[in-house]
Coordinates of C-alpha atoms in Angstrom, one line a residue:
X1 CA 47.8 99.1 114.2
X2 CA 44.9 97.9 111.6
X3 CA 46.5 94.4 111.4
X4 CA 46.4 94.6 115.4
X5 CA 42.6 95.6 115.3
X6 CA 41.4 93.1 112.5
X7 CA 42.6 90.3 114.5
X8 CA 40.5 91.1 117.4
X9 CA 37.7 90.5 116.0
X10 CA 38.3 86.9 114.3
X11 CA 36.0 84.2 116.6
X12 CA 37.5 81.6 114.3
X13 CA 39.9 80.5 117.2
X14 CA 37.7 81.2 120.4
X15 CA 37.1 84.6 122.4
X16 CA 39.1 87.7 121.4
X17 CA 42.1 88.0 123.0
X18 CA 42.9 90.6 125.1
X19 CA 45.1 93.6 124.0
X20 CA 47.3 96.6 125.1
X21 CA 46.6 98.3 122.2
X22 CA 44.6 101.9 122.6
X23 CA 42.2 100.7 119.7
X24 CA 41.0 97.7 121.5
X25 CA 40.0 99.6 124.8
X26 CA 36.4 99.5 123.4
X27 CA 36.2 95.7 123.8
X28 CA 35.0 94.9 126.8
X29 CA 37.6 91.8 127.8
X30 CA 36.1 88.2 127.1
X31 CA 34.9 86.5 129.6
X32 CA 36.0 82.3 130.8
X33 CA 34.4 80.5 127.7
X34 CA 31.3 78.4 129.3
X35 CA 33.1 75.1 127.4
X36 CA 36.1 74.2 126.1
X37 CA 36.5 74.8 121.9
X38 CA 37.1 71.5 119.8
X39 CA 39.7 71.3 117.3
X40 CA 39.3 70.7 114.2
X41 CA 40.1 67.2 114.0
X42 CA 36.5 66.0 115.8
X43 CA 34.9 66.5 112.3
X44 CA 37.8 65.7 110.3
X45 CA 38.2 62.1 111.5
X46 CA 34.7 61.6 111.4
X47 CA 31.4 63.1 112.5
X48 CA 30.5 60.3 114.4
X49 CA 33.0 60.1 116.6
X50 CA 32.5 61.3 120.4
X51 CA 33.1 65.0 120.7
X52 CA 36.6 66.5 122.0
X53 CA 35.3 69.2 123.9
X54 CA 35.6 66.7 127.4
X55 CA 38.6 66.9 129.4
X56 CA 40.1 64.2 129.1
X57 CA 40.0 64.2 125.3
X58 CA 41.6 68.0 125.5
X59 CA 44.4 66.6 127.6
X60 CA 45.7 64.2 125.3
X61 CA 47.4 65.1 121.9
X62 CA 46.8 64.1 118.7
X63 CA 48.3 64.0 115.0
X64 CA 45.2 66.3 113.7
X65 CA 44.8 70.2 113.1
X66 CA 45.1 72.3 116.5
X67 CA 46.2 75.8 117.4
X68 CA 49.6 74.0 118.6
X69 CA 51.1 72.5 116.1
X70 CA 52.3 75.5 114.4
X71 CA 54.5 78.8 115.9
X72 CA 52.8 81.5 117.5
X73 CA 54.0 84.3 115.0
X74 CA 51.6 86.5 117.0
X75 CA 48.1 87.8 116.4
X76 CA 46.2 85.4 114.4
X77 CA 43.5 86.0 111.4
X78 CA 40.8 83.9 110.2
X79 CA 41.3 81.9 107.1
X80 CA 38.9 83.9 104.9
X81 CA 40.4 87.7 106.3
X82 CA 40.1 90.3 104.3
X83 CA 41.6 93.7 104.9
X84 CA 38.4 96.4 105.6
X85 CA 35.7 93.2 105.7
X86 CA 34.3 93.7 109.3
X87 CA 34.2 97.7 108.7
X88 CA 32.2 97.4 105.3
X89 CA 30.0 94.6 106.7
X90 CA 28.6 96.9 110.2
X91 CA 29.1 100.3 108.6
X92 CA 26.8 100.1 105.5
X93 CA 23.5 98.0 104.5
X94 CA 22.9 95.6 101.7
X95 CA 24.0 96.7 98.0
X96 CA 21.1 98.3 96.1
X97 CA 20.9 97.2 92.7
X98 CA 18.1 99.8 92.0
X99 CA 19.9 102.4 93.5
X100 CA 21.1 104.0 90.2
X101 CA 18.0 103.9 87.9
X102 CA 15.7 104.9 91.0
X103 CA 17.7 108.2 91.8
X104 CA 18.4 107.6 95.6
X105 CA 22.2 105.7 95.7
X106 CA 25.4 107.9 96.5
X107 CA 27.5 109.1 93.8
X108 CA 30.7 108.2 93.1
X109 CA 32.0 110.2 90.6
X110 CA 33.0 113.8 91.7
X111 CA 33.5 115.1 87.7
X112 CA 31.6 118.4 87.5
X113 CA 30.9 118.8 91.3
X114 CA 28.7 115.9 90.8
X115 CA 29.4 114.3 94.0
X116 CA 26.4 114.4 96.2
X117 CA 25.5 111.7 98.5
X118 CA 21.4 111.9 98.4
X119 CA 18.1 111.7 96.6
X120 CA 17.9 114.7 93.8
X121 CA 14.4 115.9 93.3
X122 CA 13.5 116.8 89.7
X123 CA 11.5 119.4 89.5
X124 CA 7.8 119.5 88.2
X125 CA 6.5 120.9 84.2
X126 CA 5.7 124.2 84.4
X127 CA 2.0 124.2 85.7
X128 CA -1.2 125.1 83.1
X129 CA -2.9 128.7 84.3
X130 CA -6.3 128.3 84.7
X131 CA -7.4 131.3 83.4
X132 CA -7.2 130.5 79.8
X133 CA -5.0 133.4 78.8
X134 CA -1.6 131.8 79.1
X135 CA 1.2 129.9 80.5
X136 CA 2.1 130.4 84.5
X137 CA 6.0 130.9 84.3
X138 CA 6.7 129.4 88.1
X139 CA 10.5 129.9 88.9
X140 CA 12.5 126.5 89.5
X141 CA 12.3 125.4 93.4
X142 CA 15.6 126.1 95.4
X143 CA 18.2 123.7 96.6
X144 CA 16.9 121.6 99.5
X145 CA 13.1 123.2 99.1
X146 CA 10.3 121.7 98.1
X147 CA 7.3 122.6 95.4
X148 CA 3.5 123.0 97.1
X149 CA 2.0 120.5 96.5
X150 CA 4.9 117.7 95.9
X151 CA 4.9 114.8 98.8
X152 CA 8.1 115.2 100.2
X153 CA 8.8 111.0 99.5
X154 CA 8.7 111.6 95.8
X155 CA 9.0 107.7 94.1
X156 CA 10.6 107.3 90.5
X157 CA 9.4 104.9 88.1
X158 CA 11.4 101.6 88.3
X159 CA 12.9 100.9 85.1
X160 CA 13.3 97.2 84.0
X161 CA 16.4 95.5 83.8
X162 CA 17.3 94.8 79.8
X163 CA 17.0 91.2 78.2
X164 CA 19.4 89.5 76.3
X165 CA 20.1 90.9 72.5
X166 CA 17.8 89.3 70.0
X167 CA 19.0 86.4 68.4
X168 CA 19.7 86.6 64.4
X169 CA 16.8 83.9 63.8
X170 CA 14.6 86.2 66.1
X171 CA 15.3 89.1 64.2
X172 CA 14.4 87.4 60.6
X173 CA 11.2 85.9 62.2
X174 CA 9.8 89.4 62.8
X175 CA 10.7 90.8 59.1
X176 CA 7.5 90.3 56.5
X177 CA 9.5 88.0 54.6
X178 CA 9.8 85.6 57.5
X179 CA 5.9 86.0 58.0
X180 CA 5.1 85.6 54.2
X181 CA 6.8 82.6 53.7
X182 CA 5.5 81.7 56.8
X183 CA 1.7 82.0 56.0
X184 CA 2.8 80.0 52.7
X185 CA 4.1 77.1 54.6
X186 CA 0.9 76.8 56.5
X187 CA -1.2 77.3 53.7
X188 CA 0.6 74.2 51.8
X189 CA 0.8 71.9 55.0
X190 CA -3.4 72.3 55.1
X191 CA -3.6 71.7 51.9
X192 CA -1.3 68.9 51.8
X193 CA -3.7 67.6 54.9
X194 CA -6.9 68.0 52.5
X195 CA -5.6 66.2 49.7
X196 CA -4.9 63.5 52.3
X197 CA -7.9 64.0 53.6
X198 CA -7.4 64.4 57.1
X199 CA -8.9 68.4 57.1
X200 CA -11.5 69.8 55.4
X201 CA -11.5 73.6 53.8
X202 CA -13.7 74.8 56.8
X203 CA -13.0 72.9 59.6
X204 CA -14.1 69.2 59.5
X205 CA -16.1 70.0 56.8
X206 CA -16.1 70.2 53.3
X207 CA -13.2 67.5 53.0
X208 CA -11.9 65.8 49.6
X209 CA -14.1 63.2 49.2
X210 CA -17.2 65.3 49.9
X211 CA -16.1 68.3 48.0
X212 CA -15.8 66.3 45.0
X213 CA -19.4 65.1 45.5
X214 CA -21.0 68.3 46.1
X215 CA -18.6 69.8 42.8
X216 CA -20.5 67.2 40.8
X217 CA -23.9 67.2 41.9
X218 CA -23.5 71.3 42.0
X219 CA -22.6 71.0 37.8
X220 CA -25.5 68.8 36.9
X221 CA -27.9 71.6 39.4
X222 CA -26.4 74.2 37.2
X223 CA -26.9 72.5 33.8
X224 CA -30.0 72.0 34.1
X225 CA -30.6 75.1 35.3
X226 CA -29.3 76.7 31.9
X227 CA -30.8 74.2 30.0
X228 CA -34.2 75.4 30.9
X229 CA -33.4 79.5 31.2
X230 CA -31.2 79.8 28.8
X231 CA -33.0 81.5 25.4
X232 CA -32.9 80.1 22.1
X233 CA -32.2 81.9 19.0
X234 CA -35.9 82.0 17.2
X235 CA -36.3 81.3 13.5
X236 CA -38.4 83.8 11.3
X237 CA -40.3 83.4 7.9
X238 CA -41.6 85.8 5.6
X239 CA -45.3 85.9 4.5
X240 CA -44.7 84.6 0.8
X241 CA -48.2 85.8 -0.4
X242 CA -47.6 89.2 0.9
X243 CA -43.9 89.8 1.7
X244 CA -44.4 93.4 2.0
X245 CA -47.7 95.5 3.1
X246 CA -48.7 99.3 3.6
X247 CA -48.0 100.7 6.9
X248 CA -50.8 101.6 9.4
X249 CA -51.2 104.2 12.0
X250 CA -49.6 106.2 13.2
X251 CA -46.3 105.2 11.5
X252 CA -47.6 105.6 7.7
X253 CA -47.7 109.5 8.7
X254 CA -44.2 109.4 9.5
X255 CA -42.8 108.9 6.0
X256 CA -43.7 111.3 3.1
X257 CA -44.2 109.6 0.3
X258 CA -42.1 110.8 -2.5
X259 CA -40.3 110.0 -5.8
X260 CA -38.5 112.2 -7.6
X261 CA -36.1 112.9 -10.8
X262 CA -34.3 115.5 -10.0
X263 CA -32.7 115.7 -7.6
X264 CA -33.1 112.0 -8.1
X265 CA -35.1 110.2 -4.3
X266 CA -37.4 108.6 -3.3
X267 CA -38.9 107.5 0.4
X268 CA -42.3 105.8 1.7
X269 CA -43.6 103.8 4.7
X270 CA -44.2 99.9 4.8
X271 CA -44.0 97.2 7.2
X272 CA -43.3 93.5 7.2
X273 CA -44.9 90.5 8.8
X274 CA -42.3 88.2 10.0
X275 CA -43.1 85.1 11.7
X276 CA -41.0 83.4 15.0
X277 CA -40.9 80.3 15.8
X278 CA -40.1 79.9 19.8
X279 CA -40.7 76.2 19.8
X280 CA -37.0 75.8 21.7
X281 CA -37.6 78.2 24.5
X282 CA -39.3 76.7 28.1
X283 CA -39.4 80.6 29.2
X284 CA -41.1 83.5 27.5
X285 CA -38.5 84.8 24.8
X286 CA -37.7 89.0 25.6
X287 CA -36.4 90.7 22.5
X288 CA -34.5 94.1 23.7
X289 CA -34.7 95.4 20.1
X290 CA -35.2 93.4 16.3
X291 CA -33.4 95.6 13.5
X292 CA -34.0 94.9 9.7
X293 CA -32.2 96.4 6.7
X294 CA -33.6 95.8 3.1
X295 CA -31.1 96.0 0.3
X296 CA -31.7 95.4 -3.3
X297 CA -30.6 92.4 -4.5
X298 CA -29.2 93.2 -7.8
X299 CA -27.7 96.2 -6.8
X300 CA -26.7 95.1 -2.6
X301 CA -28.0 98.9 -2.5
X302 CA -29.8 99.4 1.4
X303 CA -33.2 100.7 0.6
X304 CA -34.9 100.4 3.5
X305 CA -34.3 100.3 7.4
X306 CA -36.4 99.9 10.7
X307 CA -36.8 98.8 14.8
X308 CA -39.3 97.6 16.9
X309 CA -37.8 98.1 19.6
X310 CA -38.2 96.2 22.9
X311 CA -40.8 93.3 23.0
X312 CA -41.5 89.6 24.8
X313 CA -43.1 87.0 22.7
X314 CA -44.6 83.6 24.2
X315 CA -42.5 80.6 24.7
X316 CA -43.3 77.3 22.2
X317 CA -45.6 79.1 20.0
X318 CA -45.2 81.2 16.5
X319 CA -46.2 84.8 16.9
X320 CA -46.5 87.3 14.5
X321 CA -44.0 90.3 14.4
X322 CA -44.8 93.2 12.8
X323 CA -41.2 95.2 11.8
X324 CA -42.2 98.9 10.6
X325 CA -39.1 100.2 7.8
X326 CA -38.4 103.4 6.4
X327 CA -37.9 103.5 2.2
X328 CA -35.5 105.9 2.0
X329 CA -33.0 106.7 -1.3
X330 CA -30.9 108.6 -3.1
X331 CA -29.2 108.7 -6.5
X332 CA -27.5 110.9 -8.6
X333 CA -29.7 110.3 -11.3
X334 CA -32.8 109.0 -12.5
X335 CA -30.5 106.1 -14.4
X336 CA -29.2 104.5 -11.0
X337 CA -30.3 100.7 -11.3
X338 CA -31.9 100.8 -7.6
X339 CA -34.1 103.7 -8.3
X340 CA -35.7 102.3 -11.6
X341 CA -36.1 99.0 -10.0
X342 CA -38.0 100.2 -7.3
X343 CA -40.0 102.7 -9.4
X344 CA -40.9 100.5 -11.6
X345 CA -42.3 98.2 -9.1
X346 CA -44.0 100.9 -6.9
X347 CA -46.0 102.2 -10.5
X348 CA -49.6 102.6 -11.1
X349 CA -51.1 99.2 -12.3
X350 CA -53.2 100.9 -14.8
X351 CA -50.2 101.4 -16.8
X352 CA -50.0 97.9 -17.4
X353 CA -51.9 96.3 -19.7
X354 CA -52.3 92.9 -17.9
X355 CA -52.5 95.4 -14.5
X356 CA -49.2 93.4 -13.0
X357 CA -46.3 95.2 -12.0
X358 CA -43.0 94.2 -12.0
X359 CA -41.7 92.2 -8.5
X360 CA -39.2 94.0 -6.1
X361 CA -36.3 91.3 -5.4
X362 CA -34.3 92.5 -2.1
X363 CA -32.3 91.0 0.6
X364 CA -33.5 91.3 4.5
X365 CA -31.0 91.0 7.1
X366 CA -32.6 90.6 10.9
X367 CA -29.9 91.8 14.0
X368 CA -31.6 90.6 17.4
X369 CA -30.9 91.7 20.7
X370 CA -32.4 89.0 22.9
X371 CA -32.2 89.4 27.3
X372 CA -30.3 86.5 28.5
X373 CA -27.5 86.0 25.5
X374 CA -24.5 88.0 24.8
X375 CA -23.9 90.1 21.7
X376 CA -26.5 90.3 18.7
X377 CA -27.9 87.6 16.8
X378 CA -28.2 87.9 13.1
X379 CA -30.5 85.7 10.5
X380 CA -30.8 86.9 6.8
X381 CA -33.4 85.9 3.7
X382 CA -33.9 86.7 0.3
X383 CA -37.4 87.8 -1.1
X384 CA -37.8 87.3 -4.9
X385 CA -41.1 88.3 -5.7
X386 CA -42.5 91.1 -3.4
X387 CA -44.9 93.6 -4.4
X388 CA -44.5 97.4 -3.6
X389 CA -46.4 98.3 -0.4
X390 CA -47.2 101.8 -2.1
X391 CA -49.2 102.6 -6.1
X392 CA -48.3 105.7 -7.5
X393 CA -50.4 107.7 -8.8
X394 CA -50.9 107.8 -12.9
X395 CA -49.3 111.6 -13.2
X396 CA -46.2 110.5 -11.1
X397 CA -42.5 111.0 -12.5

């Protein structure tokens, strides 16, 4: 009966062909065709050649494909049949490839009483109460009702088809190796370009050629720049008339004067006049501090100590620096070389018969601290024939 039905409906041979069968009673019967069907040997001999549909063409045979050149085994099928085609082809629509992720195909699997045929509405969060105190518990909707609220045309969000997997080289590229290296190989291709000279190092500018100008002209800028800021080291000399004096105010009343035997001392005030000579600097010379130490020169014994702390002096010229120090010693006892050497220099003069006293001989050792240079700076001199800055009195020790 089905093979009966299927070939009713073939129009590859003409009209459909009328039937006893109870199925085909719902075909009305096909009417006298309006002209007569060419074989197919009209287009197979050429599809130029004068149609076959005319009479006398029909009447005559020939050697090409027709419906009689083979035995009537019955009800003919088309070429291309295909058991249920017609049935599948009027009963449903065209296949829906977004049928699946959009929620709205049938369902072919039955597992689990899973086998509904429709659209299955997924019900909405539980809703926020707006009274602040807590969270409305709504039921779930039934089967087949819908929420207030919720069109009754509820559409899903379309998910996108997935791409191809990503490629081994694709999936290096993304790593921070792949970018490192990379960043490296640009770097070296631009500045392969700039030794060639075709870039520059910002943009069109600063190429090879002129960077090496600008390097050059920059240095000399910048040498003579330090040539002229740049501070010089001074030189100092000692006033040989008067190497050592008395200090003034208010210093001299910050140092007793004292000597003593036992326990065996002694300490006084005096200054020095040094001289500098900033004939080398073009900028006025800042000293952050000048330090001198005094030590005996027999005995290499420090005697004497003292800052003045910070200062500026004039640039080519020879000013006059006063450095206050602090005579200060101590012995074990009144035989130590350093303390007879200094107290017999520092004694009355009356005690002498040609009113000379003996010459103090030391060592004086200058540490500068100048603004512009690193570290300290350090000059020394020896004094052989000083006078004390102080007299004792005749009743001394």
């Amino acid at each position: 009966m089905e093979y009966d039905r299927k070939s009713a409906v073939s129009s590859f041979y003409g009209g459909r062909r009328t039937s006893v069968d109870a199925l085909n009673t719902d075909f009305p019967p096909p009417g006298p065709p309006a002209r007569p069907r060419a074989d197919s040997a009209s287009s197979f001999y050429g599809a130029n050649r004068a149609s076959r549909a005319d009479f006398h063409d029909a009447a005559q045979p020939t050697a090409g494909y027709n419906r009689t050149s083979y035995f009537d085994a019955g009800r003919t099928e088309p070429v291309n049949f295909k058991p249920g085609q017609d049935e599948e082809s009027q009963g449903e629509g065209a296949w829906d490839v977004y049928a699946d992720f959009n929620n709205a195909g049938p369902r072919y699997s039955t597992a689990f009483g899973m086998g509904d045929n429709g659209y299955r509405q997924v019900p909405s969060p539980t809703p926020y109460s707006h009274d602040g105190a807590s969270y409305a518990k709504v039921p779930p909707p039934g089967v087949g009702a819908e929420e207030p609220g919720t069109p009754g045309n509820v559409e899903m969000v379309t998910v996108p088809a997935l791409g191809p997997e990503w490629k081994a080289e694709e999936l290096r590229g993304m790593s921070k190796k792949a970018k490192r290296e990379e960043k490296l190989e640009e770097a070296a291709t631009k500045w392969k370009q700039w030794k060639r000279g075709q870039r520059g190092l910002c943009g069109k500018y600063f190429t090879k050629k002129f960077t090496a100008w600008f390097a050059f002209f920059l240095c000399v800028a910048i040498a003579l720049i330090l040539a002229f800021t740049i501070p010089r080291v001074p030189g100092f000399s000692v006033n040989s008339a008067e190497p050592l004096s008395a200090a003034t105010a208010p210093f001299n009343n910050s140092v007793p004067t004292e000597f003593s035997r036992a326990p065996t001392n002694f300490s006084f005030p005096g200054e020095m006049k040094l001289q500098a000579d900033t004939g080398g600097n073009f900028l006025p010379l800042t000293f952050n501090n000048i330090h001198g130490s005094i030590f005996d020169l027999q005995t290499s014994r420090l005697v004497a100590s003292g800052d003045t702390g910070k200062m500026t002096v004039p640039a080519k010229d020879f000013p006059i620096i006063t450095l206050p120090l602090n005579f200060s010693y101590v012995a074990t006892n009144d035989s130590d070389q350093t303390w007879s050497n200094w107290y017999n220099g520092c004694k009355n003069k009356a005690i002498f018969s040609d009113g000379k006293r003996p010459a103090v001989q030391f060592r004086l050792i200058i540490d500068m601290s100048i603004a512009g240079l690193i570290g300290k700076k350090s000059t020394s001199t020896d004094v052989n024939d000083a006078a004390c800055p102080i007299e004792l009195p005749l009743n001394s020790v």
